[in-house]
Amino acid sequence: MSHESATAAPDGVESVISAASSVLRAYRLGDIADLAARKAARESQRRTVVVVGEVARGKSSLVNALVGRRDLCPVGVDATTTVAIGVVPTDDPPLDGTAELLFADRAEQVPLSTLADWATTGGSHVTDPRTPSLPTSASIPVTDTALPGVTIVDTPGVGGLDPAMAALATQTAQTACVVVVVCDASSPLTAPEMAFIREAGASVDSLIVAVTKTDKHLRRWRAIVDDDRRLLTEHLQRDITVVGVSSLRASLARDMPTGPDRDRAEEASGIVALRSLVLDRLDAAAGLPAADALRTLREGLVRVRTQVSAERDAIDGRGATVPDLTAKLDELNAFREQSREWEQFLARDLTELRQKAIEDSDRRLEDIRRRWTERITKSGIAVLRRSPQQFTAEMQSELEVALAETISGFLQSLYTTVVEPRFASDAVWEQICGRIVESMAGPRIDAPPVGSRKQGLFDPTLLNMGVMGSSVIGGMVGLSAVLGVGAVVGTLWVGVNLGFRAMRTGKSNLLSWLRETLATTKTVTARLLEMAIAQARPEIVVRHREYLRVSIEDLQRQITVARESATADASRREKDLARVTSNLEIIGKRLVEVETALGALAPAGALR
């Protein structure tokens, strides 16, 4: 598969999806066929490279080299990046040469030449005490890139090794993601780097280790690369690709005139090999939407096969007897009559799940409060004032993770305790979960201000909760999580207006800002859970009523077939049996086609 066509579905998959969908629609399972069609037609799959590493490892230079432009992410001895910066492909030429700063409550476009003033430790706005607020992330649109269609995220130097964020960023079925761990050729992998790779590797398949600054260590960088491979194999028992690269040589090569000399120089820098590795990993994930659709179709076909097999058994006398089927039918009818009582129990169950989720959130937020209170107390206000942007970005990151895990836990519990026992269908769950997520994506939630002007706090502090769908910016600066079983919520984003003035006015105000911000997060979490329950209850009730109706109709049809077969002559039974057997063969053939297509997409499935 070529890199240019990597996002297209593999040959033949579309016809397999179409044929399987036709079978489902013929057996009144059009909702499952529609769900599969939506998954297969998903055009918003992001191809993302997340570059992580400790400070001064050359991440920003490597990002520029991967893109093929040295004028993008700020680099230099004193240019330590303080926020995540995403290089995002665009077809809009006027945007090239600009950067978009994302504040907690707004976005602002600035000349690219001024990005370092906003996004590095020594930036003029970062160090200016009069700056009221700073961005928590930024994006750079580019029209000319050596990795077309790929978003590259340069993570902050300090705190860049965050396994939770890396794992969550790659756990969405809408994202083909590669994590590049950057170390340098001065020494083998450090303990924190090994720990990051170990933790992130538990949920991220596409990991690449890039050993940078090979131009400064010409005699030993190959030995360092070999040592890193050995360490990863010995300690992680995992074959992780390690490649040496010189970002400086790559940038110098890019400035050369097009021709063989430039090609050889780029090859020698190692950047061509790294780009090829990245694209190969992304291409392997190009079939994610198709694989997701095929798994849904497989579930529906298995359900149809079970139904038709029961009909065949009834015709030839091997199935359940009419009295047995009638007893099952009576049970379902009785359950339908008791549905009002069951719906009351459902309301109780949902309330209990909400309470458990709130208690879980309280524990997480209390842990954050305790750790950050200790940090503020031990570090001292002077230390914190040196890197206010980092302080707030880390706080935002922890709130994002805590909130995502709380909502994820709630939906997982909803699936295991309520939905799965009654439906035993991941497709039904995905439909229910999708509706819940849509409800949370709607209204904007503005929490009360934190602090007051007379306290010297930046007013108001706002937590904006929302699901931003699958926009590139949302995926780049936010938090992507697979919530529930196979259902993608998209990007859950918490924006926190910065507490810079609180830092400037003393430790007590900063602690007050921390307490009230956590209290606001708690309020917003509770409101999100209320919205989820308000949507979940009618969705579950309506779909359960439909499930009962269809199940009753299926049993009635089986009873009719069994009775007719009992009185039909041999010729009629033989004809009916031939018809049903032929249908089973068609269904079996479609299942084999789906399984074969899934097997061909196995690398994409593994990336999930």
Coordinates of C-alpha atoms in Angstrom, one line a residue:
M1 CA 0.0 0.0 0.0
S2 CA 1.5 3.4 -1.0
H3 CA 1.7 6.2 1.6
E4 CA -0.4 8.4 -0.6
S5 CA -3.3 6.0 -0.5
A6 CA -2.8 4.9 3.0
T7 CA -6.2 6.2 4.2
A8 CA -8.2 4.4 1.6
A9 CA -9.8 1.1 2.5
P10 CA -8.0 -2.0 1.2
D11 CA -9.2 -3.4 -2.1
G12 CA -12.2 -5.6 -1.8
V13 CA -13.3 -4.5 1.7
E14 CA -16.0 -2.2 0.4
S15 CA -17.7 -5.1 -1.4
V16 CA -17.4 -7.4 1.6
I17 CA -19.1 -4.7 3.8
S18 CA -21.8 -4.2 1.2
A19 CA -22.6 -7.9 0.9
A20 CA -22.7 -8.5 4.6
S21 CA -24.9 -5.4 5.1
S22 CA -27.4 -6.7 2.6
V23 CA -27.8 -9.9 4.6
L24 CA -28.4 -8.0 7.8
R25 CA -31.0 -5.7 6.2
A26 CA -32.8 -8.8 4.8
Y27 CA -33.1 -10.0 8.4
R28 CA -34.3 -6.7 9.8
L29 CA -30.9 -5.7 11.3
G30 CA -30.6 -2.5 9.4
D31 CA -29.5 -0.6 12.5
I32 CA -26.4 -2.7 12.7
A33 CA -25.7 -2.4 9.0
D34 CA -26.1 1.4 9.4
L35 CA -23.7 1.5 12.3
A36 CA -21.1 -0.4 10.3
A37 CA -21.6 1.9 7.3
R38 CA -20.9 4.9 9.5
K39 CA -17.8 3.4 10.8
A40 CA -16.5 2.4 7.4
A41 CA -17.2 5.9 6.0
R42 CA -15.4 7.7 8.7
E43 CA -13.2 10.2 6.9
S44 CA -11.9 12.0 10.0
Q45 CA -9.3 9.4 10.9
R46 CA -6.2 11.4 12.1
R47 CA -2.7 10.3 11.4
T48 CA -0.7 11.6 14.3
V49 CA 2.9 11.4 15.5
V50 CA 3.4 12.3 19.2
V51 CA 7.0 13.2 19.9
V52 CA 8.0 12.7 23.6
G53 CA 11.2 12.9 25.6
E54 CA 13.0 14.5 28.5
V55 CA 14.2 18.1 28.3
A56 CA 17.1 19.0 26.0
R57 CA 16.8 15.8 23.9
G58 CA 16.1 17.7 20.7
K59 CA 12.4 17.0 20.3
S60 CA 11.6 20.3 18.6
S61 CA 14.5 20.0 16.2
L62 CA 13.4 16.5 15.3
V63 CA 9.8 17.6 14.7
N64 CA 11.2 20.3 12.3
A65 CA 13.4 17.8 10.6
L66 CA 10.5 15.3 10.2
V67 CA 8.4 18.1 8.6
G68 CA 11.3 19.3 6.5
R69 CA 11.2 22.9 7.7
R70 CA 13.6 24.4 10.2
D71 CA 11.4 27.5 10.9
L72 CA 8.5 25.8 12.8
C73 CA 8.9 24.7 16.4
P74 CA 11.1 27.0 18.5
V75 CA 14.6 25.6 18.9
G76 CA 17.8 26.8 20.6
V77 CA 19.9 26.3 23.7
D78 CA 17.4 28.3 25.9
A79 CA 14.3 27.4 23.9
T80 CA 12.7 24.7 26.1
T81 CA 9.2 24.2 24.9
T82 CA 6.6 24.8 27.7
V83 CA 3.4 23.7 25.9
A84 CA 2.3 21.1 23.3
I85 CA 2.8 22.3 19.8
G86 CA 1.1 20.5 16.9
V87 CA 2.3 20.8 13.3
V88 CA -1.0 20.4 11.3
P89 CA -1.3 20.0 7.5
T90 CA -3.5 22.5 5.8
D91 CA -4.6 23.4 2.3
D92 CA -5.0 27.1 3.2
P93 CA -1.9 29.0 2.1
P94 CA -2.6 32.2 4.1
L95 CA -2.4 30.1 7.3
D96 CA 1.2 29.1 6.5
G97 CA 3.5 31.3 8.5
T98 CA 1.1 31.7 11.4
A99 CA 0.5 29.9 14.7
E100 CA -2.7 29.4 16.6
L101 CA -2.4 29.8 20.4
L102 CA -5.1 27.9 22.4
F103 CA -5.9 29.6 25.7
A104 CA -8.3 28.1 28.2
D105 CA -11.1 30.3 27.0
R106 CA -10.2 31.3 23.4
A107 CA -7.9 30.8 20.4
E108 CA -5.7 33.5 19.0
Q109 CA -3.7 33.6 15.8
V110 CA -0.2 35.1 15.8
P111 CA 2.8 35.3 13.4
L112 CA 4.8 32.1 13.6
S113 CA 7.9 34.2 14.3
T114 CA 6.4 35.2 17.7
L115 CA 5.6 31.6 18.8
A116 CA 8.7 31.3 20.9
D117 CA 7.6 34.4 22.9
W118 CA 4.5 32.4 24.0
A119 CA 5.7 28.8 24.2
T120 CA 9.2 28.6 25.6
T121 CA 10.7 29.1 29.1
G122 CA 12.5 32.3 28.1
G123 CA 9.7 33.7 26.0
S124 CA 9.0 37.4 26.4
H125 CA 5.3 36.9 27.2
V126 CA 6.1 33.9 29.5
T127 CA 8.5 35.9 31.6
D128 CA 6.6 39.1 31.6
P129 CA 4.7 39.5 34.9
R130 CA 2.1 41.7 33.2
T131 CA 0.9 38.9 30.9
P132 CA -2.6 38.1 32.1
S133 CA -2.7 34.6 30.6
L134 CA -0.7 32.2 28.5
P135 CA -1.7 29.5 26.1
T136 CA -1.8 25.9 27.2
S137 CA -1.1 24.6 23.7
A138 CA -0.5 25.8 20.1
S139 CA -0.8 24.6 16.6
I140 CA 1.2 25.4 13.4
P141 CA -0.6 25.0 10.1
V142 CA 1.7 24.0 7.2
T143 CA 1.1 23.6 3.5
D144 CA 4.5 22.1 2.7
T145 CA 5.5 19.0 4.7
A146 CA 7.7 16.0 4.1
L147 CA 4.9 13.9 5.9
P148 CA 1.7 14.8 4.0
G149 CA -1.5 14.4 5.9
V150 CA 0.3 13.7 9.2
T151 CA -0.1 15.8 12.3
I152 CA 3.1 15.9 14.5
V153 CA 2.8 16.9 18.1
D154 CA 5.9 18.3 19.9
T155 CA 5.3 17.8 23.6
P156 CA 6.7 20.0 26.4
G157 CA 10.3 19.2 27.4
V158 CA 9.5 19.1 31.1
G159 CA 6.9 16.5 31.9
G160 CA 7.0 15.3 28.3
L161 CA 7.3 11.7 29.4
D162 CA 3.7 11.1 30.5
P163 CA 2.6 7.5 29.9
A164 CA -1.1 8.2 30.7
M165 CA -1.3 10.9 28.0
A166 CA 0.5 8.9 25.4
A167 CA -1.8 5.9 26.1
L168 CA -5.0 7.9 25.9
A169 CA -3.9 9.7 22.8
T170 CA -3.6 6.5 20.9
Q171 CA -6.7 4.7 22.2
T172 CA -9.2 6.1 19.8
A173 CA -10.3 4.2 16.8
Q174 CA -10.3 7.5 14.8
T175 CA -6.5 7.9 15.3
A176 CA -3.6 6.1 13.7
C177 CA -0.9 7.2 16.0
V178 CA 2.8 6.7 16.4
V179 CA 4.7 7.6 19.6
V180 CA 8.4 8.6 19.0
V181 CA 10.4 8.5 22.2
V182 CA 13.4 10.9 21.8
C183 CA 16.7 10.3 23.6
D184 CA 20.2 11.4 22.5
A185 CA 23.5 9.7 21.6
S186 CA 25.3 10.9 24.7
S187 CA 24.3 7.9 26.8
P188 CA 22.1 4.8 26.7
L189 CA 18.4 5.1 27.7
T190 CA 17.8 6.6 31.2
A191 CA 15.7 5.0 33.9
P192 CA 12.8 7.5 33.3
E193 CA 12.9 6.8 29.6
M194 CA 12.8 3.1 30.2
A195 CA 10.0 3.5 32.6
F196 CA 8.0 5.5 30.1
I197 CA 8.5 3.0 27.3
R198 CA 7.5 0.2 29.7
E199 CA 4.3 1.9 30.8
A200 CA 3.3 3.4 27.5
G201 CA 4.1 0.2 25.7
A202 CA 1.4 -1.6 27.6
S203 CA -1.2 0.1 25.5
V204 CA 0.7 1.6 22.6
D205 CA 1.9 -0.7 19.8
S206 CA 3.5 1.9 17.6
L207 CA 6.6 3.0 19.5
I208 CA 9.8 4.1 17.9
V209 CA 12.9 5.2 19.8
A210 CA 14.8 8.0 18.0
V211 CA 18.4 8.6 19.1
T212 CA 19.2 12.2 18.2
K213 CA 22.3 14.3 18.0
T214 CA 24.3 11.6 16.2
D215 CA 26.4 14.4 14.6
K216 CA 27.8 15.3 18.0
H217 CA 28.8 11.7 18.8
L218 CA 30.1 10.4 15.5
R219 CA 32.2 7.6 17.0
R220 CA 29.8 6.2 19.5
W221 CA 26.2 6.8 18.4
R222 CA 25.9 3.4 16.7
A223 CA 27.1 1.7 19.9
I224 CA 24.5 3.7 21.8
V225 CA 21.8 2.6 19.4
D226 CA 22.9 -1.1 19.8
D227 CA 22.9 -0.6 23.6
D228 CA 19.4 0.8 23.6
R229 CA 18.1 -2.1 21.5
R230 CA 19.7 -4.5 24.0
L231 CA 18.3 -2.8 27.0
L232 CA 14.8 -2.8 25.5
T233 CA 15.0 -6.5 24.7
E234 CA 16.4 -7.5 28.1
H235 CA 14.2 -5.4 30.3
L236 CA 10.9 -5.2 28.3
Q237 CA 11.1 -8.4 26.3
R238 CA 9.8 -6.5 23.3
D239 CA 11.3 -5.7 19.9
I240 CA 11.1 -1.9 19.7
T241 CA 12.6 -0.1 16.7
V242 CA 15.6 2.2 17.5
V243 CA 17.0 4.5 14.9
G244 CA 19.8 7.1 15.0
V245 CA 19.2 10.5 13.4
S246 CA 20.8 13.9 13.2
S247 CA 18.2 16.7 13.0
L248 CA 20.9 19.2 12.2
R249 CA 22.2 17.3 9.2
A250 CA 18.6 16.7 8.0
S251 CA 17.9 20.4 8.1
L252 CA 21.1 21.3 6.3
A253 CA 20.3 18.7 3.7
R254 CA 16.8 20.1 3.2
D255 CA 18.4 23.5 2.4
M256 CA 20.4 21.9 -0.5
P257 CA 19.2 22.1 -4.1
T258 CA 17.0 19.2 -5.2
G259 CA 19.1 16.4 -6.6
P260 CA 21.2 13.3 -5.8
D261 CA 23.5 15.1 -3.4
R262 CA 20.6 16.3 -1.3
D263 CA 19.0 12.8 -1.3
R264 CA 22.2 11.2 -0.1
A265 CA 22.7 13.8 2.6
E266 CA 19.1 13.3 3.9
E267 CA 19.7 9.5 3.8
A268 CA 22.9 9.9 5.8
S269 CA 21.1 12.0 8.5
G270 CA 18.8 9.1 9.3
I271 CA 15.7 11.3 8.8
V272 CA 14.5 9.4 5.7
A273 CA 14.6 6.1 7.6
L274 CA 12.6 7.6 10.5
R275 CA 10.0 9.1 8.1
S276 CA 9.7 5.8 6.4
L277 CA 9.2 3.9 9.7
V278 CA 6.5 6.5 10.8
L279 CA 4.6 6.2 7.5
D280 CA 4.8 2.4 7.6
R281 CA 3.3 2.4 11.1
L282 CA 0.6 4.9 10.1
D283 CA -0.2 2.9 6.9
A284 CA -0.7 -0.2 9.0
A285 CA -3.5 1.6 10.8
A286 CA -5.2 2.9 7.7
G287 CA -7.7 0.1 7.9
L288 CA -8.9 1.0 11.3
P289 CA -12.4 2.3 10.2
A290 CA -12.9 -0.7 7.9
A291 CA -11.8 -3.2 10.6
D292 CA -14.2 -1.6 13.1
A293 CA -17.0 -1.9 10.6
L294 CA -16.2 -5.5 9.9
R295 CA -16.3 -6.4 13.6
T296 CA -19.7 -4.9 13.8
L297 CA -20.9 -6.8 10.8
R298 CA -19.5 -10.0 12.2
E299 CA -21.6 -9.7 15.3
G300 CA -24.7 -9.1 13.2
L301 CA -24.0 -12.1 11.0
V302 CA -23.5 -14.4 13.9
R303 CA -26.8 -13.3 15.3
V304 CA -28.5 -14.0 11.9
R305 CA -26.8 -17.4 11.7
T306 CA -28.1 -18.3 15.1
Q307 CA -31.7 -17.3 14.1
V308 CA -31.6 -19.2 10.8
S309 CA -30.0 -22.2 12.4
A310 CA -32.9 -22.4 14.9
E311 CA -35.4 -22.2 12.0
R312 CA -33.6 -25.0 10.2
D313 CA -33.6 -27.2 13.3
A314 CA -37.3 -26.5 13.7
I315 CA -38.0 -27.7 10.2
D316 CA -36.2 -31.0 10.4
G317 CA -37.4 -31.7 14.0
R318 CA -34.1 -31.1 15.8
G319 CA -34.9 -27.8 17.3
A320 CA -36.8 -26.9 20.5
T321 CA -40.3 -28.3 20.7
V322 CA -43.4 -26.1 20.4
P323 CA -44.1 -26.3 24.2
D324 CA -40.5 -25.2 24.9
L325 CA -40.7 -22.3 22.5
T326 CA -44.1 -21.4 23.9
A327 CA -42.7 -21.3 27.4
K328 CA -39.9 -19.0 26.4
L329 CA -42.5 -16.8 24.7
D330 CA -44.6 -16.7 27.8
E331 CA -41.5 -15.6 29.8
L332 CA -40.7 -12.8 27.4
N333 CA -44.3 -11.6 27.4
A334 CA -44.4 -11.6 31.2
F335 CA -41.2 -9.7 31.3
R336 CA -42.6 -7.1 28.9
E337 CA -45.6 -6.8 31.2
Q338 CA -43.3 -6.1 34.0
S339 CA -41.2 -3.5 32.1
R340 CA -42.6 -0.6 34.1
E341 CA -41.2 -2.1 37.3
W342 CA -37.9 -2.9 35.5
E343 CA -37.6 0.6 34.3
Q344 CA -37.9 1.8 37.9
F345 CA -35.1 -0.5 38.9
L346 CA -33.1 0.9 36.0
A347 CA -33.4 4.4 37.4
R348 CA -32.1 3.1 40.7
D349 CA -29.2 1.3 39.1
L350 CA -28.2 4.4 37.1
T351 CA -28.3 6.5 40.3
E352 CA -26.0 4.1 42.0
L353 CA -23.6 4.1 39.1
R354 CA -23.6 7.9 39.2
Q355 CA -22.9 7.9 42.9
K356 CA -20.0 5.5 42.5
A357 CA -18.6 7.6 39.7
I358 CA -18.8 10.8 41.8
E359 CA -17.0 9.0 44.7
D360 CA -14.3 7.9 42.3
S361 CA -13.9 11.4 41.0
D362 CA -13.7 12.7 44.6
R363 CA -10.9 10.3 45.3
R364 CA -9.0 11.3 42.2
L365 CA -9.4 15.0 42.8
E366 CA -8.5 14.7 46.5
D367 CA -5.3 12.9 45.4
I368 CA -4.5 15.8 43.0
R369 CA -5.2 18.3 45.8
R370 CA -2.9 16.6 48.3
R371 CA 0.0 16.2 45.8
W372 CA -0.2 19.7 44.5
T373 CA -0.6 21.2 47.9
E374 CA 2.6 19.5 49.0
R375 CA 4.3 20.6 45.8
I376 CA 3.3 24.3 46.3
T377 CA 4.3 24.1 50.0
K378 CA 7.6 22.5 49.4
S379 CA 8.6 24.3 46.2
G380 CA 7.9 27.8 47.4
I381 CA 6.3 30.5 45.4
A382 CA 9.5 31.7 43.9
V383 CA 10.2 28.4 42.3
L384 CA 6.7 28.1 40.9
R385 CA 6.9 31.6 39.4
R386 CA 9.8 30.6 37.3
S387 CA 7.6 28.3 35.2
P388 CA 3.9 29.3 35.7
Q389 CA 3.0 27.9 32.3
Q390 CA 4.4 24.5 33.1
F391 CA 2.6 24.5 36.4
T392 CA -0.8 25.2 34.9
A393 CA -0.3 22.9 31.9
E394 CA 0.5 20.0 34.2
M395 CA -2.5 20.9 36.4
Q396 CA -4.7 20.9 33.3
S397 CA -3.2 17.5 32.2
E398 CA -4.0 15.9 35.5
L399 CA -7.6 17.2 35.5
E400 CA -8.1 15.9 32.0
V401 CA -6.8 12.4 32.9
A402 CA -8.9 12.4 36.1
L403 CA -12.1 13.4 34.4
A404 CA -11.6 11.1 31.4
E405 CA -11.0 8.1 33.8
T406 CA -14.1 9.0 35.8
I407 CA -16.3 9.2 32.8
S408 CA -14.7 6.1 31.3
G409 CA -15.2 4.1 34.5
F410 CA -18.9 5.2 34.6
L411 CA -19.5 4.0 31.0
Q412 CA -17.7 0.8 31.6
S413 CA -19.8 0.1 34.7
L414 CA -22.9 1.0 32.7
Y415 CA -21.9 -1.5 30.1
T416 CA -21.1 -4.4 32.4
T417 CA -23.9 -4.0 35.0
V418 CA -26.8 -2.7 32.9
V419 CA -26.4 -3.1 29.1
E420 CA -24.4 -6.4 28.6
P421 CA -26.7 -8.6 30.7
R422 CA -29.8 -7.4 28.8
F423 CA -28.5 -7.1 25.3
A424 CA -25.3 -9.1 25.0
S425 CA -24.5 -7.0 21.9
D426 CA -21.6 -4.6 21.5
A427 CA -23.3 -3.0 18.5
V428 CA -26.3 -2.1 20.7
W429 CA -23.9 -0.7 23.4
E430 CA -22.0 1.4 20.8
Q431 CA -25.3 2.9 19.7
I432 CA -26.3 3.7 23.3
C433 CA -22.9 5.0 24.2
G434 CA -22.8 7.1 21.0
R435 CA -26.0 8.9 22.1
I436 CA -24.7 9.5 25.5
V437 CA -21.5 11.1 24.1
E438 CA -23.5 13.2 21.7
S439 CA -25.5 14.6 24.7
M440 CA -22.3 15.6 26.5
A441 CA -21.0 17.2 23.3
G442 CA -23.8 19.7 23.1
P443 CA -24.1 22.4 25.8
R444 CA -21.2 24.4 27.0
I445 CA -20.8 24.2 30.8
D446 CA -19.5 27.4 32.4
A447 CA -18.5 26.9 36.0
P448 CA -18.5 29.8 38.6
P449 CA -15.5 32.1 38.8
V450 CA -12.7 30.9 41.0
G451 CA -11.7 33.6 43.5
S452 CA -12.4 37.3 43.2
R453 CA -10.8 40.3 41.9
K454 CA -9.9 41.7 45.3
Q455 CA -7.9 38.5 45.9
G456 CA -5.8 39.3 42.9
L457 CA -6.9 36.2 41.0
F458 CA -7.4 36.1 37.3
D459 CA -11.2 36.4 37.0
P460 CA -13.0 34.4 35.9
T461 CA -11.5 30.9 35.9
L462 CA -13.6 28.8 33.6
L463 CA -13.8 25.1 33.0
N464 CA -15.2 24.4 29.6
M465 CA -16.2 20.8 29.4
G466 CA -17.0 19.4 26.0
V467 CA -16.4 16.6 23.5
M468 CA -14.8 18.3 20.5
G469 CA -15.4 15.4 18.1
S470 CA -12.6 14.5 15.8
S471 CA -11.1 17.8 14.8
V472 CA -7.3 17.8 14.3
I473 CA -6.9 20.5 16.9
G474 CA -9.0 18.7 19.4
G475 CA -7.0 15.5 18.9
M476 CA -3.7 17.5 19.2
V477 CA -4.3 19.4 22.4
G478 CA -6.9 17.4 24.1
L479 CA -7.4 14.0 25.5
S480 CA -8.7 11.1 23.4
A481 CA -10.1 8.1 25.2
V482 CA -12.0 5.0 24.3
L483 CA -14.8 5.0 26.8
G484 CA -16.8 1.9 27.3
V485 CA -16.3 -1.1 25.1
G486 CA -15.3 -0.1 21.5
A487 CA -17.2 3.2 21.7
V488 CA -15.1 6.3 20.9
V489 CA -16.0 9.4 22.8
G490 CA -13.6 11.5 20.9
T491 CA -11.7 14.3 22.5
L492 CA -12.5 15.3 26.1
W493 CA -11.1 18.7 26.8
V494 CA -10.8 20.7 30.0
G495 CA -9.7 24.3 29.7
V496 CA -8.5 26.0 32.8
N497 CA -7.9 29.7 32.8
L498 CA -4.4 30.3 34.1
G499 CA -3.7 31.2 37.7
F500 CA -0.8 33.5 37.0
R501 CA -2.0 36.3 39.2
A502 CA -2.5 33.9 42.1
M503 CA 1.1 32.9 41.8
R504 CA 2.2 36.5 41.9
T505 CA 0.1 37.5 44.9
G506 CA 1.3 34.7 47.2
K507 CA 1.1 31.1 48.3
S508 CA -2.2 31.5 50.1
N509 CA -4.0 32.8 46.9
L510 CA -2.4 30.0 44.9
L511 CA -3.7 27.4 47.3
S512 CA -7.1 29.0 47.2
W513 CA -7.0 28.9 43.4
L514 CA -6.1 25.2 43.5
R515 CA -9.0 24.4 45.9
E516 CA -11.6 26.3 44.0
T517 CA -10.5 25.0 40.7
L518 CA -10.8 21.4 42.0
A519 CA -14.2 22.2 43.4
T520 CA -15.2 23.5 40.0
T521 CA -14.0 20.4 38.3
K522 CA -16.0 18.3 40.7
T523 CA -19.1 20.3 39.9
V524 CA -18.6 20.0 36.2
T525 CA -18.0 16.2 36.5
A526 CA -21.3 15.8 38.4
R527 CA -23.1 17.8 35.7
L528 CA -21.6 15.7 33.0
L529 CA -22.7 12.5 34.8
E530 CA -26.2 13.9 35.1
M531 CA -26.3 14.6 31.4
A532 CA -25.1 11.1 30.7
I533 CA -27.8 9.5 32.8
A534 CA -30.5 11.7 31.4
Q535 CA -29.6 10.4 27.9
A536 CA -28.8 6.8 29.0
R537 CA -32.1 5.9 30.7
P538 CA -34.4 6.6 27.7
E539 CA -31.9 5.1 25.3
I540 CA -31.7 1.9 27.2
V541 CA -35.5 1.7 27.8
V542 CA -36.4 2.3 24.1
R543 CA -33.8 -0.2 22.9
H544 CA -34.8 -2.8 25.4
R545 CA -38.4 -2.5 24.4
E546 CA -37.4 -3.0 20.8
Y547 CA -35.2 -5.9 21.8
L548 CA -38.1 -7.6 23.5
R549 CA -40.4 -6.9 20.5
V550 CA -38.0 -8.4 18.0
S551 CA -37.2 -11.4 20.3
I552 CA -41.0 -12.1 20.7
E553 CA -41.5 -11.9 17.0
D554 CA -38.6 -14.3 16.4
L555 CA -40.0 -16.8 18.9
Q556 CA -43.5 -16.5 17.3
R557 CA -42.0 -17.2 13.9
Q558 CA -40.1 -20.2 15.2
I559 CA -43.3 -21.6 16.8
T560 CA -45.1 -21.1 13.5
V561 CA -42.4 -22.8 11.5
A562 CA -42.3 -25.7 14.0
R563 CA -46.1 -26.2 13.9
E564 CA -46.2 -26.0 10.1
S565 CA -43.3 -28.4 9.8
A566 CA -45.1 -30.9 12.0
T567 CA -48.1 -31.0 9.7
A568 CA -46.4 -30.5 6.4
D569 CA -45.7 -33.4 4.0
A570 CA -42.2 -34.6 3.3
S571 CA -42.0 -32.6 0.0
R572 CA -42.8 -29.3 1.7
R573 CA -40.4 -29.9 4.5
E574 CA -37.7 -30.8 2.1
K575 CA -38.3 -27.6 0.1
D576 CA -38.3 -25.4 3.2
L577 CA -35.1 -27.2 4.5
A578 CA -33.4 -26.6 1.2
R579 CA -34.3 -22.9 1.3
V580 CA -33.1 -22.4 4.8
T581 CA -29.9 -24.4 4.2
S582 CA -29.1 -22.2 1.2
N583 CA -29.6 -19.1 3.3
L584 CA -27.2 -20.5 5.9
E585 CA -24.6 -21.2 3.2
I586 CA -24.9 -17.6 2.1
I587 CA -24.6 -16.3 5.7
G588 CA -21.6 -18.6 6.3
K589 CA -20.0 -17.3 3.1
R590 CA -20.4 -13.7 4.2
L591 CA -18.9 -14.6 7.6
V592 CA -15.9 -16.2 6.0
E593 CA -15.4 -13.1 3.8
V594 CA -15.6 -10.8 6.8
E595 CA -13.2 -12.9 8.8
T596 CA -10.8 -13.0 5.9
A597 CA -11.0 -9.3 5.5
L598 CA -10.4 -8.8 9.2
G599 CA -7.4 -11.1 9.0
A600 CA -5.9 -9.0 6.2
L601 CA -6.4 -5.9 8.4
A602 CA -4.8 -7.6 11.5
P603 CA -2.0 -5.0 11.9
A604 CA -4.7 -2.2 12.0
G605 CA -6.6 -4.1 14.6
A606 CA -3.5 -4.7 16.7
L607 CA -3.0 -0.9 16.9
R608 CA -6.2 -0.4 18.7

